[in-house]
Amino acid sequence: MTLPAQNLLAEEASPYLQQHSGNPVYWRPWSPAALAEAKALERPILLSVGYAACHWCHVMAHESFENDDVAAVMNRLFVNIKVDREERPDIDQIYMAALSSMGEQGGWPLTMFLTPDGKPFWGGTYFPREARYGRPGFVQVLEAVDKAWREKRQGVRQSADGLTAHVEARLASIHRKAVLDRDTLTKLTNGIDGMIDRDLGGLRGAPKFPNAPFMQSLWLSWLRDGTASHRDAVLLSLEKMLAGGIYDHIGGGLSRYSTDAEWLVPHFEKMLYDNAQLVRLCNWAYAATDNELFRLRIEETVTWLLREMRVESGAFAASLDADSQGEEGLFYTWTRDEIEAALGDESSLFFNHFPLSSPHGWEGKPIIHQTETQQPQSVAHREQLVPLREKLLAAREQRIRPGRDGKALTDWNGLMIAALAEAGRSLGRADWIEAAEAAFAAIAGAGRDSRLPHSMLGAKKLFPALSSDYAAMANAAVSLFEATGRSSYAHRASQFLEQLDLWHQDSDKTGYYLTASDSTDVPIRIRGDVDEAIPSATGQIIEAMVRLSSLSGDLDLWEKAWTVAEHAAGRAEHQPYGQAGIVNACALALEPLKLVIVDNLPKPQLVPVTNRNPDPRRVDIVVPVGAATNLPMLPGGVLPPTGKPGAWLCTGQVCLPVITDAEELERRLRRG
């Protein structure tokens, strides 16, 4: 079969694919029909993977995909397939692993050449239209690949078979389970500790990403073992990135990464997942330090989220673009004259707290940031600075805005729902919890036949969901249960895990695949063990099982979580990178914490202590004094007495004696 000789992206739900629907390239979405066309024509596949907020994706599109001459070569030699990596992270991970196995640096746009049956044999990332940056021109690349396919086809196929087998062994294989103990976790965490930049925070070198899963590993190490250097590394990293240009000091929210080691010059796209993880980390940091910086940055980031990222359903959009009017960062950067025009005589006060910098190599307008001394000063003078930021925000709103990728991704929404629910509890913001509930209802209500979609944009929905979707939503449901006390959320979490078992569990019941068993268009069914910017699907699954088993007292579910964790840790030992999500989940499985609080809810004494001391290892269950039904089980099948306030803190199957004094509970929950 052959598809029409035209671009077929116009009806796709993905805004990224729609961005390419006007290209002269005969793009096809990833589908069985496109793969069948390549086989029928015996023509290799040119696979291009990117996402809507990706700056270099836009550059390659403008240079090559919008060019009639380049498109003519692509259309003549290849079946051209475009993939939104956010819609199809399973496809992206397979071919990114192939590129990495070839010894190449990964990134987006991902440009891979496949045999007609979808096996990778060569690729790269961004290719300029004309040779420069030490890279060949794109047409050169296309013609060289075509020549190899025509003249050395058997060798190309053999190479593709070997590379595919290697990727399958890396992403889908089974290894012997590992021993889970404190020594194993300490060894893995010390490996992360060895990569930390002690002066600038984050990992050493540039570019610098927030690396939230790594930060969580260090935070859990401090909570578990009292390793103060690990806590300090997280606090330093947060302070440095929140002072840098990577943080939006006018509108709130974090950009995806900085191009330099000082957190100054970002790629200006804002991703939902980065900001969800920032809120969680800042929530823990604020509880541990009482540093108002972290509370203010949470408030600013959530304000940005609710102002700019909420879609009509109540769920949250995926991302904001880096570019506007064809220039990266134009929306977010300022000249001194622009700030003085907006603030008048007050501009000197602003510049006392926020300098502008144009570092070497940066071609845009200057970037707002803060120095190490200015950051705490701006917190102390917040009341004076808020009106100035509001004036600048109002002036910025008059500019042409960057594009928004309005699709709601289920797993990314799950991360943000959990973050909002947790921060809402800690900071007493019922409106944040309500926003989290609305987003949860939008995602959960979009299902079909009890199955979640992976993505939705208006009425368009992409089925089936990935294992990360069910896990993230299960964790979100547990966080909403903690925030509201509504048992319906615990029930929904259980339902999501049932769908995981039904569609994603492997044959020996030791783990889960990223894709569903009825997904027919994946060349390799991978496990989802590797972290990307968010924790791996496997890590999120283990976390969801541990948390729900703690909440429900279901020992069978805890045993299942332990089995999955052991086998995941065994596979992680054979992975070169991206295992922090599994390490963190195994830490939760090793020492799950459960806190049952009986309190007089009209005038609670113990609940506020609990709320202001969040702990990612702990599940909290609040019971009103005098309650007689729906009581949570303590270990050993014991029901807590509800005649008067009390708190039971349990690790695994062992509980401390009941705590009735608020100050004593504070001492127990607060790590020094």
Short mmCIF file of C-alpha atoms in Angstrom, two decimals, residues 122-579:
data_model
loop_
_atom_site.label_atom_id
_atom_site.label_comp_id
_atom_site.label_asym_id
_atom_site.label_seq_id
_atom_site.Cartn_x
_atom_site.Cartn_y
_atom_site.Cartn_z
CA TRP A 122 22.03 5.53 11.52
CA GLY A 123 21.06 8.93 12.89
CA GLY A 124 21.80 12.14 14.70
CA THR A 125 20.02 15.15 16.10
CA TYR A 126 19.97 18.59 14.46
CA PHE A 127 21.45 18.78 10.96
CA PRO A 128 21.90 22.25 9.36
CA ARG A 129 20.67 22.68 5.81
CA GLU A 130 24.18 23.73 4.71
CA ALA A 131 27.32 22.20 6.22
CA ARG A 132 28.43 24.17 9.33
CA TYR A 133 29.11 23.73 13.06
CA GLY A 134 31.33 20.82 11.97
CA ARG A 135 28.21 18.98 10.78
CA PRO A 136 27.37 17.91 7.22
CA GLY A 137 24.51 19.59 5.38
CA PHE A 138 21.16 17.82 5.60
CA VAL A 139 20.86 17.10 1.86
CA GLN A 140 24.38 15.62 1.98
CA VAL A 141 23.21 13.34 4.77
CA LEU A 142 20.06 12.30 2.88
CA GLU A 143 21.96 11.42 -0.26
CA ALA A 144 24.68 9.52 1.62
CA VAL A 145 22.09 7.42 3.48
CA ASP A 146 20.26 6.70 0.23
CA LYS A 147 23.52 5.64 -1.44
CA ALA A 148 24.33 3.26 1.43
CA TRP A 149 20.81 1.81 1.25
CA ARG A 150 21.04 1.20 -2.50
CA GLU A 151 24.60 -0.10 -2.64
CA LYS A 152 25.15 -1.80 0.73
CA ARG A 153 21.66 -2.89 1.68
CA GLN A 154 22.60 -6.23 3.20
CA GLY A 155 25.23 -4.62 5.40
CA VAL A 156 22.80 -1.90 6.44
CA ARG A 157 20.20 -4.54 7.41
CA GLN A 158 22.75 -6.51 9.41
CA SER A 159 23.80 -3.36 11.23
CA ALA A 160 20.15 -2.53 11.95
CA ASP A 161 19.50 -6.05 13.28
CA GLY A 162 22.46 -5.82 15.64
CA LEU A 163 21.56 -2.34 16.86
CA THR A 164 17.92 -3.34 17.42
CA ALA A 165 18.97 -6.42 19.41
CA HIS A 166 21.24 -4.24 21.55
CA VAL A 167 18.45 -1.73 22.24
CA GLU A 168 16.01 -4.52 23.07
CA ALA A 169 18.48 -6.07 25.52
CA ARG A 170 18.96 -2.67 27.15
CA LEU A 171 15.33 -1.53 27.38
CA ALA A 172 13.26 -4.71 27.55
CA SER A 173 15.42 -7.47 29.00
CA ILE A 174 15.15 -9.42 32.26
CA HIS A 175 17.99 -9.55 34.81
CA ARG A 176 18.39 -11.25 38.14
CA LYS A 177 16.81 -9.31 41.01
CA ALA A 178 19.01 -7.25 43.32
CA VAL A 179 19.24 -7.24 47.09
CA LEU A 180 17.46 -4.21 48.52
CA ASP A 181 19.12 -2.87 51.64
CA ARG A 182 20.52 0.38 53.01
CA ASP A 183 24.03 -0.38 51.77
CA THR A 184 22.77 -0.74 48.19
CA LEU A 185 20.92 2.58 48.37
CA THR A 186 23.90 4.32 49.98
CA LYS A 187 26.20 3.09 47.21
CA LEU A 188 23.84 4.27 44.48
CA THR A 189 23.25 7.65 46.14
CA ASN A 190 26.97 8.24 46.67
CA GLY A 191 27.41 7.80 42.93
CA ILE A 192 25.01 10.72 42.40
CA ASP A 193 26.74 12.71 45.13
CA GLY A 194 30.03 12.37 43.23
CA MET A 195 28.56 14.24 40.25
CA ILE A 196 27.29 17.28 42.21
CA ASP A 197 28.69 20.76 41.55
CA ARG A 198 29.58 21.95 45.07
CA ASP A 199 29.90 25.58 44.00
CA LEU A 200 27.06 26.14 41.54
CA GLY A 201 24.62 23.34 42.39
CA GLY A 202 23.13 20.73 40.06
CA LEU A 203 25.44 18.36 38.24
CA ARG A 204 28.89 19.53 37.20
CA GLY A 205 29.34 21.19 33.82
CA ALA A 206 26.96 22.62 31.25
CA PRO A 207 24.23 22.57 30.15
CA LYS A 208 22.54 22.44 33.54
CA PHE A 209 19.19 20.73 34.06
CA PRO A 210 17.15 20.75 37.30
CA ASN A 211 17.62 16.94 37.54
CA ALA A 212 14.80 16.53 40.05
CA PRO A 213 15.13 12.71 40.38
CA PHE A 214 18.79 13.12 41.39
CA MET A 215 17.85 15.85 43.87
CA GLN A 216 15.22 13.56 45.37
CA SER A 217 17.79 10.78 45.78
CA LEU A 218 19.99 13.10 47.84
CA TRP A 219 17.01 14.36 49.87
CA LEU A 220 15.90 10.81 50.69
CA SER A 221 19.46 9.97 51.71
CA TRP A 222 19.40 12.84 54.20
CA LEU A 223 16.00 11.79 55.58
CA ARG A 224 17.12 8.15 55.83
CA ASP A 225 20.69 8.44 57.07
CA GLY A 226 21.08 12.04 58.19
CA THR A 227 23.69 12.81 55.53
CA ALA A 228 23.72 16.60 55.90
CA SER A 229 25.94 17.13 52.84
CA HIS A 230 23.23 15.59 50.67
CA ARG A 231 20.59 17.94 52.09
CA ASP A 232 22.91 20.90 51.58
CA ALA A 233 23.58 19.90 47.96
CA VAL A 234 19.83 20.01 47.25
CA LEU A 235 19.36 23.35 49.02
CA LEU A 236 22.32 24.89 47.19
CA SER A 237 21.03 23.62 43.83
CA LEU A 238 17.59 25.08 44.46
CA GLU A 239 18.96 28.44 45.63
CA LYS A 240 21.27 28.73 42.61
CA MET A 241 18.66 27.84 40.01
CA LEU A 242 16.05 30.10 41.64
CA ALA A 243 18.49 33.02 41.45
CA GLY A 244 19.47 32.36 37.84
CA GLY A 245 17.88 33.34 34.56
CA ILE A 246 16.45 29.83 34.33
CA TYR A 247 13.79 31.07 36.78
CA ASP A 248 11.25 33.62 35.49
CA HIS A 249 11.60 36.43 38.05
CA ILE A 250 8.71 38.40 36.55
CA GLY A 251 6.06 35.76 35.91
CA GLY A 252 7.17 32.74 37.96
CA GLY A 253 8.08 29.25 36.80
CA LEU A 254 11.22 27.46 35.71
CA SER A 255 12.62 27.02 32.21
CA ARG A 256 13.75 23.60 31.04
CA TYR A 257 17.51 24.07 31.41
CA SER A 258 20.35 26.58 31.26
CA THR A 259 22.92 26.49 28.49
CA ASP A 260 25.72 27.52 30.89
CA ALA A 261 27.02 26.21 34.22
CA GLU A 262 25.78 29.26 36.19
CA TRP A 263 22.03 28.78 35.56
CA LEU A 264 22.00 32.17 33.78
CA VAL A 265 21.03 31.64 30.11
CA PRO A 266 18.11 29.25 29.70
CA HIS A 267 16.45 27.66 26.78
CA PHE A 268 13.28 29.55 27.61
CA GLU A 269 10.68 26.81 27.09
CA LYS A 270 8.66 26.05 30.22
CA MET A 271 7.59 22.46 30.78
CA LEU A 272 4.81 21.31 33.10
CA TYR A 273 6.87 18.48 34.58
CA ASP A 274 9.82 20.70 35.59
CA ASN A 275 7.56 23.01 37.52
CA ALA A 276 5.67 20.16 39.20
CA GLN A 277 8.95 18.77 40.50
CA LEU A 278 10.17 22.25 41.48
CA VAL A 279 7.07 22.77 43.64
CA ARG A 280 7.64 19.43 45.40
CA LEU A 281 11.34 20.07 46.06
CA CYS A 282 10.70 23.62 47.31
CA ASN A 283 7.92 22.32 49.55
CA TRP A 284 10.31 19.89 51.23
CA ALA A 285 13.05 22.53 51.41
CA TYR A 286 10.74 25.09 53.03
CA ALA A 287 9.62 22.58 55.66
CA ALA A 288 13.23 21.71 56.49
CA THR A 289 14.63 25.26 56.61
CA ASP A 290 11.78 27.75 57.11
CA ASN A 291 13.52 29.78 54.37
CA GLU A 292 10.84 32.07 52.93
CA LEU A 293 12.55 31.96 49.53
CA PHE A 294 11.14 28.49 48.89
CA ARG A 295 7.61 29.42 49.95
CA LEU A 296 7.59 32.50 47.73
CA ARG A 297 8.88 30.59 44.71
CA ILE A 298 6.16 27.97 45.21
CA GLU A 299 3.52 30.70 45.32
CA GLU A 300 4.92 32.43 42.22
CA THR A 301 5.16 29.19 40.27
CA VAL A 302 1.64 28.05 41.15
CA THR A 303 0.31 31.52 40.28
CA TRP A 304 1.98 31.20 36.85
CA LEU A 305 0.56 27.69 36.46
CA LEU A 306 -3.02 28.74 37.18
CA ARG A 307 -2.70 31.89 35.06
CA GLU A 308 -1.05 30.48 31.94
CA MET A 309 -1.21 26.68 31.88
CA ARG A 310 -4.77 25.69 32.76
CA VAL A 311 -6.80 24.47 29.78
CA GLU A 312 -10.57 24.61 29.46
CA SER A 313 -11.16 21.20 31.05
CA GLY A 314 -9.28 22.16 34.23
CA ALA A 315 -6.23 20.05 33.35
CA PHE A 316 -2.84 21.59 32.56
CA ALA A 317 -1.13 22.23 29.22
CA ALA A 318 2.17 20.57 28.39
CA SER A 319 4.50 23.48 27.69
CA LEU A 320 5.20 27.02 26.58
CA ASP A 321 7.51 27.63 23.64
CA ALA A 322 10.96 29.19 23.95
CA ASP A 323 10.45 31.35 20.86
CA SER A 324 8.15 34.18 19.89
CA GLN A 325 8.30 36.20 16.68
CA GLY A 326 11.01 33.81 15.55
CA GLU A 327 13.42 34.71 18.36
CA GLU A 328 14.29 32.66 21.41
CA GLY A 329 13.57 34.33 24.75
CA LEU A 330 12.16 37.52 23.21
CA PHE A 331 9.04 37.40 25.39
CA TYR A 332 11.03 37.01 28.64
CA THR A 333 14.03 39.35 28.19
CA TRP A 334 14.31 43.11 28.73
CA THR A 335 16.46 46.07 27.89
CA ARG A 336 17.20 48.58 30.61
CA ASP A 337 15.17 51.17 28.70
CA GLU A 338 12.11 48.89 28.60
CA ILE A 339 12.21 48.39 32.38
CA GLU A 340 12.68 52.11 33.01
CA ALA A 341 9.73 52.90 30.72
CA ALA A 342 7.52 50.49 32.67
CA LEU A 343 8.66 51.45 36.19
CA GLY A 344 9.74 55.09 35.92
CA ASP A 345 11.34 56.35 39.14
CA GLU A 346 10.91 52.94 40.76
CA SER A 347 13.30 51.27 38.32
CA SER A 348 16.34 51.92 40.54
CA LEU A 349 14.73 49.86 43.33
CA PHE A 350 14.17 47.01 40.86
CA PHE A 351 17.78 47.10 39.61
CA ASN A 352 19.03 46.98 43.21
CA HIS A 353 17.55 43.49 43.43
CA PHE A 354 17.59 42.25 39.81
CA PRO A 355 20.56 42.92 37.50
CA LEU A 356 20.47 42.43 33.74
CA SER A 357 23.20 40.37 32.07
CA SER A 358 24.20 39.59 28.48
CA PRO A 359 26.87 36.88 28.73
CA HIS A 360 29.31 36.02 25.97
CA GLY A 361 27.62 34.32 23.04
CA TRP A 362 24.08 35.39 23.96
CA GLU A 363 22.53 37.37 21.11
CA GLY A 364 19.21 38.34 22.67
CA LYS A 365 18.21 41.11 25.06
CA PRO A 366 19.65 41.00 28.60
CA ILE A 367 18.44 38.38 31.08
CA ILE A 368 17.00 39.15 34.53
CA HIS A 369 18.62 37.23 37.39
CA GLN A 370 19.88 37.73 40.95
CA THR A 371 23.19 37.53 42.78
CA GLU A 372 23.77 35.43 45.88
CA THR A 373 23.31 38.46 48.15
CA GLN A 374 20.37 39.95 46.25
CA GLN A 375 18.21 36.84 46.54
CA PRO A 376 17.65 36.93 50.34
CA GLN A 377 17.35 40.74 50.20
CA SER A 378 14.54 40.47 47.65
CA VAL A 379 12.74 38.04 49.94
CA ALA A 380 13.05 40.48 52.84
CA HIS A 381 11.81 43.36 50.66
CA ARG A 382 9.11 41.36 48.94
CA GLU A 383 6.28 43.79 49.76
CA GLN A 384 8.11 46.61 47.98
CA LEU A 385 8.98 44.48 44.96
CA VAL A 386 5.62 42.82 44.31
CA PRO A 387 4.04 45.96 42.75
CA LEU A 388 7.08 46.38 40.48
CA ARG A 389 6.90 42.79 39.28
CA GLU A 390 3.16 43.24 38.65
CA LYS A 391 3.81 46.33 36.49
CA LEU A 392 6.46 44.48 34.48
CA LEU A 393 4.17 41.47 34.11
CA ALA A 394 1.38 43.73 32.81
CA ALA A 395 3.82 45.29 30.31
CA ARG A 396 5.00 41.85 29.24
CA GLU A 397 1.44 40.69 28.64
CA GLN A 398 1.24 43.26 25.83
CA ARG A 399 3.92 41.37 23.88
CA ILE A 400 3.28 38.57 21.41
CA ARG A 401 3.20 35.45 23.55
CA PRO A 402 5.13 32.25 22.88
CA GLY A 403 3.04 29.37 21.59
CA ARG A 404 1.45 27.02 24.09
CA ASP A 405 1.24 23.28 23.54
CA GLY A 406 -2.25 22.89 24.93
CA LYS A 407 -2.42 19.10 24.99
CA ALA A 408 -2.93 17.62 28.46
CA LEU A 409 -0.58 14.71 29.08
CA THR A 410 -1.86 12.31 31.71
CA ASP A 411 1.43 11.50 33.43
CA TRP A 412 2.63 15.10 33.51
CA ASN A 413 -0.73 16.19 34.92
CA GLY A 414 -0.46 13.48 37.55
CA LEU A 415 2.87 14.92 38.70
CA MET A 416 1.43 18.43 38.94
CA ILE A 417 -1.76 17.29 40.69
CA ALA A 418 0.32 15.57 43.39
CA ALA A 419 2.57 18.62 43.77
CA LEU A 420 -0.39 21.00 44.10
CA ALA A 421 -2.15 18.76 46.62
CA GLU A 422 0.99 18.43 48.75
CA ALA A 423 1.90 22.13 48.64
CA GLY A 424 -1.72 23.06 49.28
CA ARG A 425 -1.66 20.98 52.47
CA SER A 426 1.68 22.34 53.65
CA LEU A 427 0.93 26.01 53.02
CA GLY A 428 -2.77 25.97 53.85
CA ARG A 429 -3.93 26.76 50.33
CA ALA A 430 -7.32 25.13 49.85
CA ASP A 431 -7.59 26.79 46.42
CA TRP A 432 -4.54 24.84 45.20
CA ILE A 433 -6.09 21.59 46.39
CA GLU A 434 -9.30 22.50 44.56
CA ALA A 435 -7.30 23.16 41.37
CA ALA A 436 -5.63 19.77 41.78
CA GLU A 437 -9.03 18.11 42.18
CA ALA A 438 -10.36 19.82 39.04
CA ALA A 439 -7.37 18.64 37.01
CA PHE A 440 -7.75 15.12 38.38
CA ALA A 441 -11.43 15.06 37.46
CA ALA A 442 -10.61 16.25 33.92
CA ILE A 443 -8.02 13.52 33.32
CA ALA A 444 -9.87 10.69 35.08
CA GLY A 445 -13.12 11.67 33.37
CA ALA A 446 -11.55 11.45 29.92
CA GLY A 447 -11.22 7.67 30.10
CA ARG A 448 -12.87 5.10 27.87
CA ASP A 449 -13.82 1.59 28.99
CA SER A 450 -11.99 2.21 32.29
CA ARG A 451 -8.78 3.11 30.40
CA LEU A 452 -7.04 6.45 30.53
CA PRO A 453 -5.83 8.34 27.48
CA HIS A 454 -2.18 9.32 27.31
CA SER A 455 -2.96 12.72 25.83
CA MET A 456 -5.94 14.90 25.07
CA LEU A 457 -6.46 18.15 23.21
CA GLY A 458 -10.06 19.30 23.33
CA ALA A 459 -12.20 16.42 22.11
CA LYS A 460 -9.23 14.56 20.60
CA LYS A 461 -7.78 11.82 22.79
CA LEU A 462 -4.85 9.50 22.27
CA PHE A 463 -5.34 5.92 23.53
CA PRO A 464 -4.01 3.72 25.02
CA ALA A 465 -2.32 5.19 28.07
CA LEU A 466 1.24 4.31 29.08
CA SER A 467 2.20 2.67 32.37
CA SER A 468 3.57 6.06 33.51
CA ASP A 469 0.06 7.52 33.13
CA TYR A 470 -1.57 5.03 35.48
CA ALA A 471 1.28 5.30 38.00
CA ALA A 472 1.32 9.11 38.03
CA MET A 473 -2.45 9.28 38.43
CA ALA A 474 -2.37 6.67 41.21
CA ASN A 475 0.20 8.76 43.08
CA ALA A 476 -1.90 11.88 42.44
CA ALA A 477 -4.94 10.10 43.86
CA VAL A 478 -3.06 9.15 47.04
CA SER A 479 -1.88 12.77 47.46
CA LEU A 480 -5.46 14.00 47.04
CA PHE A 481 -6.66 11.45 49.58
CA GLU A 482 -4.13 12.83 52.06
CA ALA A 483 -5.22 16.40 51.31
CA THR A 484 -8.99 15.83 51.42
CA GLY A 485 -9.60 12.60 53.35
CA ARG A 486 -11.97 11.43 50.61
CA SER A 487 -11.89 7.64 50.31
CA SER A 488 -12.96 7.88 46.65
CA TYR A 489 -9.39 8.90 45.79
CA ALA A 490 -7.97 5.77 47.39
CA HIS A 491 -10.48 3.75 45.36
CA ARG A 492 -9.38 5.47 42.14
CA ALA A 493 -5.73 4.76 42.92
CA SER A 494 -6.59 1.08 43.28
CA GLN A 495 -8.46 1.13 39.95
CA PHE A 496 -5.47 2.65 38.16
CA LEU A 497 -3.21 -0.11 39.49
CA GLU A 498 -5.72 -2.73 38.34
CA GLN A 499 -5.48 -1.30 34.79
CA LEU A 500 -1.69 -1.50 35.05
CA ASP A 501 -1.92 -5.20 35.86
CA LEU A 502 -4.40 -5.81 33.07
CA TRP A 503 -2.53 -4.11 30.24
CA HIS A 504 1.11 -3.65 31.22
CA GLN A 505 2.27 -6.46 33.55
CA ASP A 506 4.94 -8.83 32.26
CA SER A 507 4.36 -12.59 32.05
CA ASP A 508 6.26 -13.50 35.22
CA LYS A 509 4.65 -10.67 37.23
CA THR A 510 7.93 -9.02 38.21
CA GLY A 511 7.50 -5.75 36.35
CA TYR A 512 5.62 -3.68 33.79
CA TYR A 513 6.05 -2.57 30.20
CA LEU A 514 5.69 1.07 29.23
CA THR A 515 3.31 0.26 26.38
CA ALA A 516 0.05 -1.64 26.67
CA SER A 517 -0.25 -5.23 25.48
CA ASP A 518 -2.61 -4.18 22.67
CA SER A 519 -0.24 -1.50 21.29
CA THR A 520 0.44 -2.79 17.79
CA ASP A 521 2.81 -0.16 16.39
CA VAL A 522 5.90 -0.44 18.62
CA PRO A 523 8.95 -2.30 17.25
CA ILE A 524 10.12 -3.12 20.79
CA ARG A 525 7.99 -3.30 23.91
CA ILE A 526 10.17 -1.54 26.49
CA ARG A 527 9.91 -1.43 30.26
CA GLY A 528 10.21 2.28 30.99
CA ASP A 529 13.09 1.92 33.46
CA VAL A 530 15.05 4.99 32.39
CA ASP A 531 14.50 8.46 33.84
CA GLU A 532 14.17 11.31 31.44
CA ALA A 533 13.26 14.73 32.83
CA ILE A 534 10.73 12.92 35.04
CA PRO A 535 11.19 9.74 37.09
CA SER A 536 10.91 6.54 35.09
CA ALA A 537 7.59 4.78 34.69
CA THR A 538 8.96 1.87 36.74
CA GLY A 539 9.96 4.18 39.59
CA GLN A 540 6.53 5.79 39.62
CA ILE A 541 4.82 2.37 39.61
CA ILE A 542 6.78 1.17 42.64
CA GLU A 543 6.07 4.43 44.45
CA ALA A 544 2.34 4.15 43.75
CA MET A 545 2.21 0.55 44.99
CA VAL A 546 4.14 1.34 48.17
CA ARG A 547 2.03 4.39 48.97
CA LEU A 548 -1.30 2.68 48.32
CA SER A 549 -0.29 -0.39 50.32
CA SER A 550 0.68 1.87 53.25
CA LEU A 551 -2.62 3.69 53.00
CA SER A 552 -4.74 0.54 52.76
CA GLY A 553 -2.69 -1.85 54.88
CA ASP A 554 -2.75 -4.33 51.98
CA LEU A 555 0.24 -6.62 52.63
CA ASP A 556 -0.21 -8.46 49.33
CA LEU A 557 0.18 -5.19 47.45
CA TRP A 558 3.29 -4.35 49.48
CA GLU A 559 4.77 -7.78 48.65
CA LYS A 560 4.06 -7.13 44.97
CA ALA A 561 5.75 -3.71 45.23
CA TRP A 562 8.81 -5.33 46.86
CA THR A 563 9.06 -7.94 44.09
CA VAL A 564 8.83 -5.28 41.38
CA ALA A 565 11.43 -3.14 43.20
CA GLU A 566 13.92 -6.02 43.53
CA HIS A 567 13.74 -6.85 39.84
CA ALA A 568 13.84 -3.19 38.81
CA ALA A 569 16.97 -2.69 40.91
CA GLY A 570 18.49 -5.74 39.24
CA ARG A 571 17.87 -4.25 35.81
CA ALA A 572 19.10 -0.83 36.96
CA GLU A 573 22.53 -2.29 37.71
CA HIS A 574 22.92 -2.92 33.97
CA GLN A 575 21.91 0.60 32.88
CA PRO A 576 24.57 3.27 32.37
CA TYR A 577 22.39 6.20 33.48
CA GLY A 578 18.92 7.38 34.40
CA GLN A 579 18.22 5.12 37.37
#
